[in-house]
Structures are given as structure tokens and as C-alpha cells.
């Protein structure tokens, strides 16, 4: 275990199992369709890479990046696009993949932006959700786990851009981010 880690919330094995289940569920629900899986950079990158390998359907991937102004731990609510998609999504079956929904502001902005481009369908898959922190209500179609309002890292999720490479999801020792 990494020296800065306080507690492991989800081990690599637990993540693998849940991601496999989500992949199966998505495979079943999109039978006969071709999917466009859109990852929200950078956090969702690791989750997306594992998830698509459990989706047994023809699919393509694309990426979008957004950021909200504010400190590293508190979103201001003003979201801006850092990187747009490479291709149009009109008439495509879009599945937007996030690592974490916190206030919901990033996802709300991205969902409105993408739905305006008239995809054939639009659904959201998040690995983690902190429902207690929500500032704007967001409906999620596929979810890995609900988590309490704790600061977490690993499996793509960072603190100051570090710890994304941990194979598990963990809380950090308070002295690390104090
Ligand atoms: C995280 C996460 C979501 C967003 C959720 O990304 O990946 O995109 O915050 O927060 P919200 O629900 O309060 O809007 P972050 O901005 O940390 O960027 P990163 O994915 O590049 O780490």
C-alpha cells in the first residue's frame, strides 16, 4: 500500500468485479446498437479503459475534458471545456463515462452541451457518486458505487494530479493534503 494512503475503500479486485458487472449490464441494454463511449478526461480514463473491455458490442471511443474554476478540492460551479470531442455525435448512441460525480456541476454542463448536439440517445455511467455533495440534480443510468463525502484518490482519480496510478481507490492521510 502507498505510504500516503489512510484506508483502501475499494481494492483492485472489487473494482474489477463491479466494472465487469457494469459492462455486462451495458452490453445487455444496448443489444443491436453501436455505442459511442465518451470519457471525461482525465479522471475517467482508467475506468473507461477497463469498462470497454467488458462491453461486448461494436463501439468507438472519444474524449472530452472540462474543468471548473476553483481550488483543487472545491468546485466554483463555473465549468469550461478544455478539450472537445474529435467527431460529431449526431444520431449516435452516446454513453458518457465519468469517474466521480461530486457537486454534479461538471456533468450537468457536459450533459447539456452534448445533448444539444442531438445524439440518438444519451446515457451516463459513473464509477463513483457522492450524493451528499450534489448541488445540481443529475440522473445517472449506470453507477459503480455510492461513496461518503471523503477525499479519495486512485484508479484515475488524483490529488494535485498525483495518485491516478493506484490500482485501488483510497483515502489519503490528512497530513498529505493539509
Ligand atoms: C473530477 C471528476 C469529475 C468532476 C466531478 O474531475 O473527474 O469530472 O471532478 O466534480 P463535480 O461533480 O463537482 O463537478 P477534475 O475536475 O478533478 O479533473 P480530472 O478528471 O482531470 O482529475
PDB file of C-alpha atoms and ligand atoms in Angstrom, residues 41-43 98-106 158 164, ligand 1:
ATOM      1  CA  UNK A  41     -10.570  13.403 -19.035  1.00  0.00           C
ATOM      2  CA  UNK A  42      -8.519  12.898 -17.133  1.00  0.00           C
ATOM      3  CA  UNK A  43     -10.086  11.010 -14.239  1.00  0.00           C
ATOM      4  CA  UNK A  98     -17.200   9.669 -15.534  1.00  0.00           C
ATOM      5  CA  UNK A  99     -15.056   8.550 -12.632  1.00  0.00           C
ATOM      6  CA  UNK A 100     -16.801  10.615  -9.983  1.00  0.00           C
ATOM      7  CA  UNK A 101     -19.850  12.824  -9.536  1.00  0.00           C
ATOM      8  CA  UNK A 102     -19.421  15.289  -6.731  1.00  0.00           C
ATOM      9  CA  UNK A 103     -21.435  18.524  -6.973  1.00  0.00           C
ATOM     10  CA  UNK A 104     -22.753  17.354 -10.370  1.00  0.00           C
ATOM     11  CA  UNK A 105     -21.792  20.673 -11.970  1.00  0.00           C
ATOM     12  CA  UNK A 106     -19.276  19.225 -14.448  1.00  0.00           C
ATOM     13  CA  UNK A 158      -5.982  12.458  -8.429  1.00  0.00           C
ATOM     14  CA  UNK A 164      -4.017   8.354 -10.514  1.00  0.00           C
TER      15      UNK A 164
HETATM   16  C1  LIG B   1     -13.404  15.469 -11.276  1.00  0.00           C
HETATM   17  C2  LIG B   1     -14.219  14.297 -11.812  1.00  0.00           C
HETATM   18  C3  LIG B   1     -15.398  14.978 -12.432  1.00  0.00           C
HETATM   19  C4  LIG B   1     -15.584  16.207 -11.583  1.00  0.00           C
HETATM   20  C5  LIG B   1     -16.699  15.971 -10.629  1.00  0.00           C
HETATM   21  O1  LIG B   1     -12.613  15.962 -12.309  1.00  0.00           O
HETATM   22  O2  LIG B   1     -13.495  13.550 -12.754  1.00  0.00           O
HETATM   23  O3  LIG B   1     -15.154  15.324 -13.770  1.00  0.00           O
HETATM   24  O4  LIG B   1     -14.372  16.424 -10.854  1.00  0.00           O
HETATM   25  O5  LIG B   1     -16.919  17.103  -9.839  1.00  0.00           O
HETATM   26  P1  LIG B   1     -18.292  17.878  -9.825  1.00  0.00           P
HETATM   27  O6  LIG B   1     -19.403  16.863  -9.793  1.00  0.00           O
HETATM   28  O7  LIG B   1     -18.209  18.654  -8.532  1.00  0.00           O
HETATM   29  O8  LIG B   1     -18.353  18.767 -10.999  1.00  0.00           O
HETATM   30  P2  LIG B   1     -11.459  17.055 -12.083  1.00  0.00           P
HETATM   31  O9  LIG B   1     -12.033  18.415 -12.311  1.00  0.00           O
HETATM   32  O10 LIG B   1     -10.801  16.792 -10.768  1.00  0.00           O
HETATM   33  O11 LIG B   1     -10.479  16.755 -13.287  1.00  0.00           O
HETATM   34  P3  LIG B   1      -9.664  15.412 -13.659  1.00  0.00           P
HETATM   35  O12 LIG B   1     -10.696  14.389 -14.101  1.00  0.00           O
HETATM   36  O13 LIG B   1      -8.776  15.839 -14.759  1.00  0.00           O
HETATM   37  O14 LIG B   1      -8.926  14.963 -12.430  1.00  0.00           O
END
